[in-house]
PDB file of C-alpha atoms and ligand atoms in Angstrom:
ATOM      1  CA  MET O 204     102.644  49.570  57.517  1.00  0.00           C
ATOM      2  CA  HIS O 205     105.767  47.698  58.457  1.00  0.00           C
ATOM      3  CA  MET O 206     105.832  45.757  61.646  1.00  0.00           C
ATOM      4  CA  ILE O 207     108.545  47.956  63.140  1.00  0.00           C
ATOM      5  CA  GLN O 208     106.627  51.181  62.361  1.00  0.00           C
ATOM      6  CA  LYS O 209     103.502  49.774  63.930  1.00  0.00           C
ATOM      7  CA  TYR O 210     105.513  48.824  66.983  1.00  0.00           C
ATOM      8  CA  VAL O 211     106.993  52.317  67.303  1.00  0.00           C
ATOM      9  CA  LEU O 212     103.568  53.884  66.864  1.00  0.00           C
ATOM     10  CA  ILE O 213     102.046  51.716  69.602  1.00  0.00           C
ATOM     11  CA  LEU O 214     104.961  52.560  71.853  1.00  0.00           C
ATOM     12  CA  LEU O 215     104.477  56.270  71.208  1.00  0.00           C
ATOM     13  CA  ILE O 216     100.755  56.105  71.943  1.00  0.00           C
ATOM     14  CA  ALA O 217     101.408  54.108  75.093  1.00  0.00           C
ATOM     15  CA  SER O 218     103.995  56.560  76.371  1.00  0.00           C
ATOM     16  CA  PHE O 219     101.769  59.497  75.566  1.00  0.00           C
ATOM     17  CA  ALA O 220      98.923  57.865  77.505  1.00  0.00           C
ATOM     18  CA  ALA O 221     101.218  57.127  80.427  1.00  0.00           C
ATOM     19  CA  ILE O 222     102.495  60.707  80.521  1.00  0.00           C
ATOM     20  CA  SER O 223      98.941  62.073  80.347  1.00  0.00           C
ATOM     21  CA  ILE O 224      97.845  59.846  83.212  1.00  0.00           C
ATOM     22  CA  TYR O 225     100.904  60.878  85.201  1.00  0.00           C
ATOM     23  CA  PHE O 226     100.140  64.576  84.792  1.00  0.00           C
ATOM     24  CA  PHE O 227      96.457  64.070  85.424  1.00  0.00           C
ATOM     25  CA  GLN O 228      97.135  62.251  88.672  1.00  0.00           C
ATOM     26  CA  ASN O 229      99.670  64.861  89.712  1.00  0.00           C
ATOM     27  CA  LYS O 230      97.272  67.684  89.027  1.00  0.00           C
ATOM     28  CA  ASN O 231      97.261  68.600  92.683  1.00  0.00           C
ATOM     29  CA  TYR O 232     101.010  68.379  92.802  1.00  0.00           C
ATOM     30  CA  HIS O 233     102.375  71.546  94.344  1.00  0.00           C
ATOM     31  CA  GLN O 234      98.811  72.712  94.996  1.00  0.00           C
ATOM     32  CA  ASP O 235      98.277  73.245  91.273  1.00  0.00           C
ATOM     33  CA  ASN O 236     101.674  74.817  90.858  1.00  0.00           C
ATOM     34  CA  LEU O 237     100.992  76.784  93.986  1.00  0.00           C
ATOM     35  CA  SER O 238      97.616  77.863  92.699  1.00  0.00           C
ATOM     36  CA  THR O 239      99.134  79.363  89.593  1.00  0.00           C
ATOM     37  CA  LYS O 240     101.799  81.220  91.523  1.00  0.00           C
ATOM     38  CA  VAL O 241      99.234  82.460  93.995  1.00  0.00           C
ATOM     39  CA  GLU O 242      96.700  83.786  91.565  1.00  0.00           C
ATOM     40  CA  ASN O 243      99.226  85.226  89.118  1.00  0.00           C
ATOM     41  CA  GLN O 244     100.880  87.760  91.345  1.00  0.00           C
ATOM     42  CA  GLU O 245     103.802  85.385  90.548  1.00  0.00           C
ATOM     43  CA  GLY O 246     106.341  84.017  92.949  1.00  0.00           C
ATOM     44  CA  ILE O 247     105.978  82.600  96.424  1.00  0.00           C
ATOM     45  CA  PRO O 248     104.721  85.175  98.922  1.00  0.00           C
ATOM     46  CA  GLY O 249     106.071  85.384 102.438  1.00  0.00           C
ATOM     47  CA  GLY O 250     108.489  87.042 104.788  1.00  0.00           C
ATOM     48  CA  HIS O 251     108.637  88.853 108.073  1.00  0.00           C
ATOM     49  CA  PHE O 252     107.567  92.431 108.622  1.00  0.00           C
ATOM     50  CA  ALA O 253     107.478  94.997 111.374  1.00  0.00           C
ATOM     51  CA  LEU O 254     104.676  97.540 111.046  1.00  0.00           C
ATOM     52  CA  THR O 255     102.696  99.913 113.268  1.00  0.00           C
ATOM     53  CA  THR O 256      99.440  98.603 114.706  1.00  0.00           C
ATOM     54  CA  HIS O 257      96.248 100.650 114.815  1.00  0.00           C
ATOM     55  CA  ASN O 258      97.029 101.156 118.524  1.00  0.00           C
ATOM     56  CA  GLY O 259     100.371 102.732 117.673  1.00  0.00           C
ATOM     57  CA  GLU O 260     102.440  99.743 118.793  1.00  0.00           C
ATOM     58  CA  ILE O 261     105.011  97.894 116.733  1.00  0.00           C
ATOM     59  CA  TYR O 262     103.895  94.533 115.449  1.00  0.00           C
ATOM     60  CA  ASN O 263     106.787  92.275 114.560  1.00  0.00           C
ATOM     61  CA  SER O 264     105.820  89.028 112.842  1.00  0.00           C
ATOM     62  CA  GLU O 265     109.028  87.412 114.100  1.00  0.00           C
ATOM     63  CA  SER O 266     107.800  87.487 117.680  1.00  0.00           C
ATOM     64  CA  ASP O 267     104.328  86.221 116.787  1.00  0.00           C
ATOM     65  CA  LYS O 268     104.279  82.415 116.693  1.00  0.00           C
ATOM     66  CA  ASN O 269     100.587  82.190 115.815  1.00  0.00           C
ATOM     67  CA  LEU O 270      99.044  81.148 112.553  1.00  0.00           C
ATOM     68  CA  LYS O 271      98.359  84.376 110.709  1.00  0.00           C
ATOM     69  CA  ILE O 272      95.658  85.394 108.303  1.00  0.00           C
ATOM     70  CA  ILE O 273      96.803  88.399 106.343  1.00  0.00           C
ATOM     71  CA  TYR O 274      94.761  90.679 104.161  1.00  0.00           C
ATOM     72  CA  PHE O 275      96.072  93.655 102.200  1.00  0.00           C
ATOM     73  CA  GLY O 276      93.551  96.418 101.525  1.00  0.00           C
ATOM     74  CA  PHE O 277      92.644  99.998 102.352  1.00  0.00           C
ATOM     75  CA  THR O 278      89.930 101.591 104.436  1.00  0.00           C
ATOM     76  CA  PHE O 279      88.477 103.756 101.649  1.00  0.00           C
ATOM     77  CA  CYS O 280      87.870 100.649  99.546  1.00  0.00           C
ATOM     78  CA  PRO O 281      84.237 100.818  98.449  1.00  0.00           C
ATOM     79  CA  ASP O 282      83.236  97.181  98.393  1.00  0.00           C
ATOM     80  CA  VAL O 283      85.921  94.532  98.041  1.00  0.00           C
ATOM     81  CA  CYS O 284      87.694  95.089 101.351  1.00  0.00           C
ATOM     82  CA  PRO O 285      84.542  95.346 103.478  1.00  0.00           C
ATOM     83  CA  THR O 286      83.181  92.126 102.002  1.00  0.00           C
ATOM     84  CA  THR O 287      86.404  90.250 102.666  1.00  0.00           C
ATOM     85  CA  LEU O 288      86.745  91.708 106.167  1.00  0.00           C
ATOM     86  CA  ILE O 289      83.196  90.674 107.055  1.00  0.00           C
ATOM     87  CA  ASN O 290      84.144  87.205 105.886  1.00  0.00           C
ATOM     88  CA  MET O 291      87.283  87.347 108.020  1.00  0.00           C
ATOM     89  CA  ALA O 292      85.242  88.494 111.035  1.00  0.00           C
ATOM     90  CA  ASN O 293      82.752  85.648 110.583  1.00  0.00           C
ATOM     91  CA  THR O 294      85.644  83.214 110.330  1.00  0.00           C
ATOM     92  CA  LEU O 295      87.085  84.525 113.593  1.00  0.00           C
ATOM     93  CA  GLU O 296      83.716  84.124 115.318  1.00  0.00           C
ATOM     94  CA  GLU O 297      83.648  80.536 114.065  1.00  0.00           C
ATOM     95  CA  LEU O 298      87.104  79.952 115.577  1.00  0.00           C
ATOM     96  CA  LYS O 299      86.501  81.571 118.964  1.00  0.00           C
ATOM     97  CA  ASP O 300      87.679  78.418 120.759  1.00  0.00           C
ATOM     98  CA  ILE O 301      91.158  78.710 119.210  1.00  0.00           C
ATOM     99  CA  LYS O 302      91.354  82.489 118.935  1.00  0.00           C
ATOM    100  CA  ASN O 303      94.657  82.572 120.832  1.00  0.00           C
ATOM    101  CA  GLU O 304      96.317  80.552 118.069  1.00  0.00           C
ATOM    102  CA  ILE O 305      95.376  82.877 115.227  1.00  0.00           C
ATOM    103  CA  THR O 306      96.456  86.454 114.461  1.00  0.00           C
ATOM    104  CA  PRO O 307      94.263  88.272 111.940  1.00  0.00           C
ATOM    105  CA  LEU O 308      96.065  91.124 110.190  1.00  0.00           C
ATOM    106  CA  PHE O 309      94.837  93.888 107.919  1.00  0.00           C
ATOM    107  CA  ILE O 310      97.718  95.633 106.139  1.00  0.00           C
ATOM    108  CA  SER O 311      96.915  98.984 104.558  1.00  0.00           C
ATOM    109  CA  VAL O 312      98.193  99.544 101.030  1.00  0.00           C
ATOM    110  CA  ASP O 313      97.153 103.184 101.431  1.00  0.00           C
ATOM    111  CA  PRO O 314      99.505 104.459 104.135  1.00  0.00           C
ATOM    112  CA  GLU O 315      99.086 108.061 102.942  1.00  0.00           C
ATOM    113  CA  ARG O 316      95.405 108.220 103.885  1.00  0.00           C
ATOM    114  CA  ASP O 317      95.079 105.361 106.374  1.00  0.00           C
ATOM    115  CA  ASN O 318      96.378 106.928 109.561  1.00  0.00           C
ATOM    116  CA  LEU O 319      96.138 105.116 112.892  1.00  0.00           C
ATOM    117  CA  GLU O 320      92.845 106.722 113.851  1.00  0.00           C
ATOM    118  CA  ILE O 321      91.173 105.779 110.579  1.00  0.00           C
ATOM    119  CA  ILE O 322      92.523 102.216 110.622  1.00  0.00           C
ATOM    120  CA  SER O 323      91.610 101.806 114.265  1.00  0.00           C
ATOM    121  CA  GLU O 324      87.990 102.794 113.682  1.00  0.00           C
ATOM    122  CA  TYR O 325      87.868 100.698 110.537  1.00  0.00           C
ATOM    123  CA  VAL O 326      89.157  97.353 111.813  1.00  0.00           C
ATOM    124  CA  SER O 327      87.235  97.548 115.098  1.00  0.00           C
ATOM    125  CA  ALA O 328      84.043  97.951 113.093  1.00  0.00           C
ATOM    126  CA  PHE O 329      84.617  94.432 111.750  1.00  0.00           C
ATOM    127  CA  HIS O 330      86.150  92.464 114.620  1.00  0.00           C
ATOM    128  CA  PRO O 331      87.945  93.363 117.850  1.00  0.00           C
ATOM    129  CA  ASN O 332      90.744  90.860 117.166  1.00  0.00           C
ATOM    130  CA  ILE O 333      91.753  92.190 113.764  1.00  0.00           C
ATOM    131  CA  ILE O 334      95.010  94.119 113.957  1.00  0.00           C
ATOM    132  CA  GLY O 335      95.259  96.984 111.475  1.00  0.00           C
ATOM    133  CA  LEU O 336      98.791  97.631 110.252  1.00  0.00           C
ATOM    134  CA  THR O 337     100.419 100.514 108.469  1.00  0.00           C
ATOM    135  CA  GLY O 338     103.851 102.001 107.946  1.00  0.00           C
ATOM    136  CA  SER O 339     105.782 104.333 105.713  1.00  0.00           C
ATOM    137  CA  VAL O 340     105.099 104.193 101.989  1.00  0.00           C
ATOM    138  CA  GLU O 341     108.470 102.419 101.566  1.00  0.00           C
ATOM    139  CA  ASN O 342     107.699  99.885 104.313  1.00  0.00           C
ATOM    140  CA  ILE O 343     104.379  98.997 102.772  1.00  0.00           C
ATOM    141  CA  GLU O 344     105.961  98.707  99.334  1.00  0.00           C
ATOM    142  CA  LYS O 345     108.518  96.281 100.754  1.00  0.00           C
ATOM    143  CA  VAL O 346     105.947  94.107 102.538  1.00  0.00           C
ATOM    144  CA  ALA O 347     103.668  94.065  99.488  1.00  0.00           C
ATOM    145  CA  ALA O 348     106.619  93.116  97.286  1.00  0.00           C
ATOM    146  CA  ASP O 349     107.607  90.293  99.662  1.00  0.00           C
ATOM    147  CA  TRP O 350     104.039  89.033  99.664  1.00  0.00           C
ATOM    148  CA  LYS O 351     103.689  89.457  95.877  1.00  0.00           C
ATOM    149  CA  VAL O 352     100.740  91.759  96.342  1.00  0.00           C
ATOM    150  CA  TYR O 353     100.070  93.990  93.404  1.00  0.00           C
ATOM    151  CA  TYR O 354      98.348  97.289  94.163  1.00  0.00           C
ATOM    152  CA  LYS O 355      98.025 100.400  92.102  1.00  0.00           C
ATOM    153  CA  LYS O 356      96.696 103.837  92.834  1.00  0.00           C
ATOM    154  CA  GLU O 357      94.058 104.943  90.321  1.00  0.00           C
ATOM    155  CA  VAL O 358      93.907 108.726  90.422  1.00  0.00           C
ATOM    156  CA  ASN O 359      90.804 110.567  89.313  1.00  0.00           C
ATOM    157  CA  GLU O 360      91.996 113.811  87.687  1.00  0.00           C
ATOM    158  CA  ASP O 361      88.955 115.765  88.883  1.00  0.00           C
ATOM    159  CA  MET O 362      89.198 114.596  92.475  1.00  0.00           C
ATOM    160  CA  PRO O 363      92.881 113.883  93.231  1.00  0.00           C
ATOM    161  CA  ASP O 364      92.146 113.080  96.892  1.00  0.00           C
ATOM    162  CA  ASN O 365      89.503 110.596  95.952  1.00  0.00           C
ATOM    163  CA  TYR O 366      91.812 108.091  94.367  1.00  0.00           C
ATOM    164  CA  THR O 367      91.101 104.414  94.579  1.00  0.00           C
ATOM    165  CA  ILE O 368      93.551 101.531  94.700  1.00  0.00           C
ATOM    166  CA  ASN O 369      93.285  98.349  92.716  1.00  0.00           C
ATOM    167  CA  HIS O 370      94.592  95.500  94.771  1.00  0.00           C
ATOM    168  CA  LEU O 371      94.760  91.761  95.157  1.00  0.00           C
ATOM    169  CA  ASP O 372      91.786  90.365  97.038  1.00  0.00           C
ATOM    170  CA  ILE O 373      92.909  87.184  98.736  1.00  0.00           C
ATOM    171  CA  ILE O 374      93.535  86.279 102.349  1.00  0.00           C
ATOM    172  CA  PHE O 375      96.961  84.762 102.973  1.00  0.00           C
ATOM    173  CA  ILE O 376      97.551  82.132 105.600  1.00  0.00           C
ATOM    174  CA  ALA O 377     101.037  82.225 107.123  1.00  0.00           C
ATOM    175  CA  ASN O 378     102.699  79.950 109.641  1.00  0.00           C
ATOM    176  CA  LYS O 379     104.634  80.838 112.788  1.00  0.00           C
ATOM    177  CA  ASN O 380     107.683  81.700 110.661  1.00  0.00           C
ATOM    178  CA  ASN O 381     105.529  83.923 108.476  1.00  0.00           C
ATOM    179  CA  ASN O 382     105.948  81.582 105.551  1.00  0.00           C
ATOM    180  CA  PHE O 383     103.105  81.270 103.106  1.00  0.00           C
ATOM    181  CA  VAL O 384     100.932  78.216 103.801  1.00  0.00           C
ATOM    182  CA  ASP O 385      97.824  78.750 101.710  1.00  0.00           C
ATOM    183  CA  PHE O 386      95.397  81.424 100.631  1.00  0.00           C
ATOM    184  CA  VAL O 387      91.663  82.023 100.535  1.00  0.00           C
ATOM    185  CA  ARG O 388      89.892  83.269  97.445  1.00  0.00           C
ATOM    186  CA  PRO O 389      87.275  86.037  97.676  1.00  0.00           C
ATOM    187  CA  ASN O 390      83.780  84.950  98.678  1.00  0.00           C
ATOM    188  CA  THR O 391      84.881  81.641 100.152  1.00  0.00           C
ATOM    189  CA  PRO O 392      82.238  80.674 102.739  1.00  0.00           C
ATOM    190  CA  TYR O 393      83.586  81.500 106.190  1.00  0.00           C
ATOM    191  CA  LYS O 394      82.876  77.992 107.464  1.00  0.00           C
ATOM    192  CA  ASP O 395      85.189  76.632 104.776  1.00  0.00           C
ATOM    193  CA  ILE O 396      87.879  79.124 105.765  1.00  0.00           C
ATOM    194  CA  ALA O 397      87.459  78.138 109.420  1.00  0.00           C
ATOM    195  CA  ASN O 398      87.745  74.440 108.562  1.00  0.00           C
ATOM    196  CA  LYS O 399      90.840  75.090 106.498  1.00  0.00           C
ATOM    197  CA  LEU O 400      92.489  76.954 109.376  1.00  0.00           C
ATOM    198  CA  ARG O 401      91.629  74.167 111.839  1.00  0.00           C
ATOM    199  CA  GLU O 402      93.162  71.632 109.454  1.00  0.00           C
ATOM    200  CA  ILE O 403      96.347  73.671 109.110  1.00  0.00           C
ATOM    201  CA  LEU O 404      96.640  74.060 112.883  1.00  0.00           C
ATOM    202  CA  LYS O 405      96.414  70.268 113.285  1.00  0.00           C
ATOM    203  CA  ARG O 406      99.424  69.655 111.005  1.00  0.00           C
TER     204      ARG O 406
HETATM  205 NI1   NI A 152      89.801  96.760  98.792  1.00  0.00          NI
END
């Protein structure tokens, strides 16, 4: 091998190593590319919304300057939603001392079945602070689109009223401007969620 070729080869290997190290060290850059575009729903979630609370009032995120934890689900959900809401309730118990700084929201992706009475009974069964939210089908579609939440009705031909809805199962954390801050994966221990929220509030 000629001297010049050897030199080029060494240079190539060195640059490759340097690039690899750079990428390795920047692995956490942009929170792992925003946790793979927030678990592959793609795009950055966020945005204000005005929806009806389980008490029949209007909740407008623009006038709520708290940190928000937002979960999209539906009350007929057999297992995923209850598990996550129990986790949310435990988190809220853990954060009792700062409860006035956090707004927990449950947004129904099933506005056709989840009327105020049903949502009201449902959220209160988990925690008194959780605000259940619903709206028109179009409103919910808009909020879900803004928050990059995929959900899809799965109709059972034999029992058309017994449909289920596949949906994203993560808890969003939003700041006072209702911008996305972070998210919580399913089955994250509630103490970890509580610690994360305390950290975010300190920023
Ligand atoms: Ni669910």
